[in-house]
Amino acid sequence: MSGTRPDGTGATAVLVTGAGGLLGTPLVSRLHAAGRRVLRLVRRDPRAADEIALDPARGTFADGALDGVGAVVHLAGEPVPGRWTAEKRRRIVESRSAATARLCEALAALPAPPGTLVAASAVGFYGDRGDELLDETSGAGTGFLAEVATAWEAACAPAARAGIRVVNLRFGMVLARRGGALEPLLAVFRLGLGGKFGNGRQWMSWIALEDALAAIEWALETPALRGPINTVAPGMVRNREFARTLGRVLGRPALFPAPAFAMRVLLGPMADELLLASQRAVPRRLSESGFRFRTPELEATLRRLLGREVLTA
């Protein structure tokens, strides 16, 4: 990955926002290992040579701060899980649409803007769509998360108008051994108390952490990719199948469903939009571009993550 990039910039440096998060932390390590120089965007005064800040008052970078940067990976955002109080909703919206707009306006104002912006989005863009097969041509859904994702992607417009190639990666649930949505489920299932959510018929679009990171790098290096990209594994499953598979991998039953009404009482609107909503998203554009998933099927992914690989002769 060192040397001249396919976008023709010849630059090896990448600016990463959200560098301390579930995706950002391992991504920085991967980029370093591949010979990239990495800068981390921080929301405080820089304390290290690889940190830079976006001036919140002027909405600009310090002169020369992005010299040699050929691409930006924008992953920052308020975590979505949690009770959606008015303040929590405000932070979710602000950290995506408003913060992304500020970043993109600052990038567009640079004398020599980077060639590529790879920005996180989410399959929540589609809302609750039942059994409908969703690719990148499918329209936006309804609900809070759909509105957030729509605004999130629209906030990249200043960068696109400046000639920056913008890729919006619509991530499904990222499966990782530590952090993300899988970790809290493991404790429940290991106690034998796991099961489906609601009726379990809702489709779950997911992707292994390793494939999510590879997709980010692929988007950086594939000039033909731009616009929305469903960043999900092809092996999507219904929630009830996810529960059965996780139970099987852990050697535990998956017999205790979480009733929809109880989830709504405990979690409020988040239950309907994050846990009970159905998004049957397919990675059409990613696959057509030549990307190859390392673990496209759920059981193999869980066994790899949880150290329970099936041994073969």
Coordinates of C-alpha atoms in Angstrom, one line a residue:
M1 CA 0.0 0.0 0.0
S2 CA 3.0 2.3 0.0
G3 CA 3.9 4.5 -3.0
T4 CA 1.6 6.0 -5.5
R5 CA -2.1 5.5 -4.9
P6 CA -4.7 4.6 -7.5
D7 CA -6.2 8.0 -7.2
G8 CA -3.1 9.4 -8.6
T9 CA -2.2 11.6 -5.6
G10 CA 1.0 9.8 -4.8
A11 CA 0.3 10.6 -1.1
T12 CA 0.6 8.0 1.6
A13 CA -0.8 9.9 4.6
V14 CA -4.3 9.3 5.9
L15 CA -6.3 11.5 8.4
V16 CA -8.5 9.4 10.6
T17 CA -11.3 10.7 12.8
G18 CA -12.7 8.5 15.6
A19 CA -9.2 6.9 15.8
G20 CA -9.9 5.6 19.3
G21 CA -13.1 3.7 18.5
L22 CA -14.1 0.2 17.6
L23 CA -13.0 0.6 13.9
G24 CA -10.6 3.5 14.3
T25 CA -8.1 1.8 16.7
P26 CA -7.4 -1.3 14.6
L27 CA -7.6 0.7 11.4
V28 CA -4.7 3.0 12.5
S29 CA -2.6 -0.1 13.2
R30 CA -3.4 -1.7 9.8
L31 CA -2.6 1.5 8.0
H32 CA 0.7 1.8 9.8
A33 CA 1.5 -1.8 9.0
A34 CA 0.8 -1.1 5.4
G35 CA 3.3 1.7 5.2
R36 CA 0.9 4.6 5.5
R37 CA 1.5 7.8 7.6
V38 CA -1.5 8.3 9.8
L39 CA -2.7 11.5 11.4
R40 CA -5.5 11.5 14.1
L41 CA -8.1 14.2 14.3
V42 CA -8.6 15.2 18.0
R43 CA -11.2 17.5 19.6
R44 CA -8.6 19.1 22.0
D45 CA -5.2 20.7 21.6
P46 CA -2.8 18.2 19.9
R47 CA -0.4 16.4 22.3
A48 CA 1.5 14.3 19.8
A49 CA 3.1 14.7 16.4
D50 CA 0.5 12.6 14.7
E51 CA -2.5 14.6 16.2
I52 CA -4.2 17.6 14.5
A53 CA -7.2 19.6 15.5
L54 CA -9.9 21.3 13.6
D55 CA -10.3 24.8 15.0
P56 CA -13.9 24.8 16.3
A57 CA -14.2 28.6 16.1
R58 CA -13.0 29.1 12.6
G59 CA -13.8 25.7 11.2
T60 CA -10.3 25.4 9.6
F61 CA -7.2 23.4 10.0
A62 CA -3.9 25.1 11.0
D63 CA -1.8 26.1 8.0
G64 CA 0.1 23.1 6.6
A65 CA -1.5 20.6 9.0
L66 CA -2.8 18.4 6.2
D67 CA 0.2 18.7 3.9
G68 CA 0.8 15.3 2.3
V69 CA -2.6 13.9 3.3
G70 CA -4.2 12.2 0.3
A71 CA -7.3 10.7 2.1
V72 CA -9.5 11.1 5.1
V73 CA -11.4 8.3 6.9
H74 CA -14.2 9.8 9.0
L75 CA -15.4 7.4 11.7
A76 CA -16.3 9.7 14.6
G77 CA -19.8 9.7 16.1
E78 CA -21.7 9.5 19.4
P79 CA -22.5 5.8 20.2
V80 CA -26.1 5.0 19.2
P81 CA -26.9 2.4 22.0
G82 CA -28.3 3.7 25.2
R83 CA -31.6 5.3 26.3
W84 CA -32.5 8.0 23.7
T85 CA -33.1 11.0 25.9
A86 CA -33.5 14.3 24.3
E87 CA -29.8 15.1 25.1
K88 CA -28.7 11.7 23.7
R89 CA -30.5 12.3 20.5
R90 CA -29.0 15.7 20.2
R91 CA -25.5 14.3 20.6
I92 CA -26.1 11.5 18.0
V93 CA -27.3 14.1 15.5
E94 CA -24.6 16.7 16.3
S95 CA -21.8 14.2 16.1
R96 CA -22.8 13.0 12.7
S97 CA -24.5 15.7 10.5
A98 CA -23.1 18.9 12.0
A99 CA -19.6 17.6 12.8
T100 CA -19.4 16.0 9.3
A101 CA -20.5 19.2 7.7
R102 CA -17.8 21.1 9.5
L103 CA -15.1 18.6 8.6
C104 CA -16.1 18.6 4.9
E105 CA -16.3 22.4 4.7
A106 CA -12.8 22.6 6.2
L107 CA -11.5 20.0 3.7
A108 CA -13.1 21.8 0.8
A109 CA -11.5 25.1 1.8
L110 CA -7.9 23.7 1.7
P111 CA -5.7 24.9 -1.1
A112 CA -5.1 21.3 -2.1
P113 CA -7.9 19.1 -0.7
P114 CA -7.3 15.4 -0.2
G115 CA -8.4 13.2 -3.1
T116 CA -10.7 10.8 -1.1
L117 CA -13.0 10.9 1.9
V118 CA -14.3 7.6 3.2
A119 CA -17.1 8.4 5.7
A120 CA -19.0 6.1 7.9
S121 CA -22.8 5.7 7.6
A122 CA -25.1 2.9 8.6
V123 CA -27.8 0.5 7.2
G124 CA -30.1 2.4 9.6
F125 CA -30.5 4.6 6.5
Y126 CA -33.1 2.1 5.2
G127 CA -35.3 2.1 8.3
D128 CA -37.5 -1.0 9.1
R129 CA -38.1 -2.7 5.7
G130 CA -39.2 -6.2 6.5
D131 CA -38.2 -8.8 3.9
E132 CA -37.3 -6.2 1.2
L133 CA -33.9 -6.7 -0.4
L134 CA -32.0 -3.5 0.0
D135 CA -29.1 -2.4 -2.2
E136 CA -27.6 1.0 -2.8
T137 CA -30.4 2.0 -5.1
S138 CA -33.0 1.6 -2.4
G139 CA -34.4 4.8 -0.9
A140 CA -34.2 6.1 2.6
G141 CA -36.6 4.7 5.2
T142 CA -38.4 6.4 8.1
G143 CA -37.6 6.9 11.7
F144 CA -34.9 8.6 13.8
L145 CA -31.9 6.5 12.6
A146 CA -33.0 6.8 8.9
E147 CA -33.1 10.6 9.3
V148 CA -29.8 10.7 11.0
A149 CA -28.1 8.6 8.4
T150 CA -29.6 10.6 5.6
A151 CA -28.4 13.8 7.1
W152 CA -25.0 12.2 7.8
E153 CA -24.4 11.4 4.2
A154 CA -25.8 14.7 2.9
A155 CA -23.3 16.5 5.2
C156 CA -20.5 15.3 2.9
A157 CA -21.8 17.4 0.0
P158 CA -19.2 20.2 0.5
A159 CA -16.4 17.7 0.0
A160 CA -18.0 16.2 -3.1
R161 CA -18.5 19.7 -4.6
A162 CA -14.8 20.4 -4.1
G163 CA -13.9 17.4 -6.2
I164 CA -13.1 15.0 -3.4
R165 CA -14.2 11.4 -4.1
V166 CA -16.7 10.6 -1.3
V167 CA -17.5 7.1 -0.3
N168 CA -20.3 6.6 2.3
L169 CA -19.9 3.1 3.9
R170 CA -23.2 2.0 5.2
F171 CA -22.1 -0.4 8.0
G172 CA -24.2 -3.2 9.4
M173 CA -23.7 -4.5 12.9
V174 CA -19.9 -4.8 13.3
L175 CA -19.0 -8.1 15.0
A176 CA -15.9 -7.9 17.2
R177 CA -14.6 -10.0 20.0
R178 CA -14.4 -7.0 22.3
G179 CA -16.5 -3.9 21.9
G180 CA -19.5 -3.4 19.7
A181 CA -22.8 -5.2 19.8
L182 CA -21.5 -8.8 20.3
E183 CA -19.8 -8.3 23.6
P184 CA -22.8 -7.7 25.8
L185 CA -24.6 -10.7 24.2
L186 CA -21.9 -13.1 25.0
A187 CA -22.4 -12.8 28.8
V188 CA -26.1 -13.4 28.4
F189 CA -25.7 -16.4 26.2
R190 CA -22.9 -18.0 28.3
L191 CA -25.4 -18.0 31.2
G192 CA -27.8 -19.9 28.9
L193 CA -30.3 -17.0 28.9
G194 CA -29.9 -15.9 25.3
G195 CA -32.6 -15.9 22.6
K196 CA -34.2 -14.1 19.8
F197 CA -35.4 -10.5 20.0
G198 CA -39.2 -10.1 19.6
N199 CA -40.5 -12.6 17.0
G200 CA -37.0 -13.1 15.6
R201 CA -38.1 -12.6 12.0
Q202 CA -36.2 -9.3 11.5
W203 CA -33.2 -9.4 9.2
M204 CA -29.8 -8.6 10.7
S205 CA -27.1 -7.1 8.4
W206 CA -23.7 -7.6 9.9
I207 CA -20.0 -7.6 9.1
A208 CA -16.9 -9.0 10.8
L209 CA -14.6 -6.4 12.1
E210 CA -11.8 -7.7 9.9
D211 CA -13.9 -7.4 6.8
A212 CA -15.1 -3.9 7.8
L213 CA -11.5 -2.8 8.1
A214 CA -10.6 -4.4 4.8
A215 CA -13.6 -2.6 3.2
I216 CA -12.3 0.7 4.4
E217 CA -8.9 0.1 2.9
W218 CA -10.6 -1.1 -0.3
A219 CA -12.6 2.1 -0.5
L220 CA -9.4 4.1 -0.1
E221 CA -7.7 2.3 -2.9
T222 CA -10.6 1.8 -5.4
P223 CA -11.1 4.9 -7.5
A224 CA -14.3 3.6 -9.1
L225 CA -16.1 3.5 -5.7
R226 CA -18.0 6.6 -4.7
G227 CA -21.3 7.3 -3.0
P228 CA -23.2 4.9 -0.8
I229 CA -21.7 1.4 -0.3
N230 CA -23.5 -1.3 1.8
T231 CA -20.7 -2.6 4.0
V232 CA -22.3 -5.8 5.2
A233 CA -21.6 -9.5 4.8
P234 CA -23.5 -11.4 2.1
G235 CA -24.6 -13.9 4.6
M236 CA -27.3 -11.8 6.3
V237 CA -29.6 -13.8 8.7
R238 CA -32.8 -13.4 10.6
N239 CA -32.5 -12.5 14.3
R240 CA -33.7 -16.0 15.4
E241 CA -31.0 -17.6 13.3
F242 CA -28.4 -15.3 14.7
A243 CA -29.4 -16.3 18.2
R244 CA -29.4 -20.1 17.4
T245 CA -26.0 -19.8 15.7
L246 CA -24.4 -17.9 18.6
G247 CA -25.8 -20.4 21.0
R248 CA -24.5 -23.3 19.0
V249 CA -21.0 -21.8 18.8
L250 CA -20.9 -21.2 22.5
G251 CA -22.5 -24.5 23.3
R252 CA -25.4 -22.9 25.1
P253 CA -29.1 -22.9 24.5
A254 CA -30.9 -20.0 22.9
L255 CA -34.3 -20.6 24.3
F256 CA -35.1 -17.3 26.1
P257 CA -36.7 -14.7 23.8
A258 CA -36.7 -11.1 24.8
P259 CA -40.4 -10.1 24.2
A260 CA -40.8 -6.9 22.1
F261 CA -43.1 -5.3 24.7
A262 CA -40.5 -5.8 27.4
M263 CA -37.7 -4.4 25.2
R264 CA -39.8 -1.3 24.5
V265 CA -40.5 -0.8 28.2
L266 CA -36.8 -1.1 29.1
L267 CA -35.2 0.7 26.1
G268 CA -37.9 2.9 24.7
P269 CA -37.8 3.8 20.9
M270 CA -34.2 2.4 20.6
A271 CA -35.7 -1.1 20.8
D272 CA -37.8 -0.7 17.7
E273 CA -35.2 1.0 15.6
L274 CA -32.0 -0.7 16.6
L275 CA -33.0 -4.2 17.8
L276 CA -36.4 -5.0 16.3
A277 CA -36.0 -3.3 12.9
S278 CA -35.4 -5.4 9.8
Q279 CA -32.8 -4.4 7.3
R280 CA -32.0 -7.1 4.6
A281 CA -29.1 -5.2 3.0
V282 CA -26.8 -6.7 0.4
P283 CA -23.3 -5.6 -0.5
R284 CA -24.0 -5.3 -4.2
R285 CA -21.6 -2.5 -5.1
L286 CA -18.8 -3.8 -2.9
S287 CA -19.0 -7.2 -4.4
E288 CA -19.2 -5.9 -8.0
S289 CA -16.0 -3.9 -7.4
G290 CA -14.1 -7.1 -6.7
F291 CA -14.0 -7.0 -2.9
R292 CA -13.7 -10.5 -1.3
F293 CA -15.0 -11.2 2.2
R294 CA -12.8 -13.3 4.5
T295 CA -15.7 -14.5 6.5
P296 CA -19.0 -14.0 4.6
E297 CA -21.0 -16.5 6.7
L298 CA -22.1 -16.0 10.3
E299 CA -21.1 -19.2 12.0
A300 CA -17.5 -19.2 10.5
T301 CA -17.2 -15.5 11.6
L302 CA -18.3 -16.2 15.2
R303 CA -16.0 -19.2 15.5
R304 CA -13.1 -17.2 14.2
L305 CA -13.9 -14.3 16.6
L306 CA -14.5 -16.6 19.6
G307 CA -11.6 -18.9 19.1
R308 CA -13.7 -22.0 18.3
E309 CA -12.6 -22.7 14.8
V310 CA -13.6 -26.1 13.5
L311 CA -10.4 -28.1 13.1
T312 CA -10.0 -29.9 9.7
A313 CA -7.5 -32.4 8.7

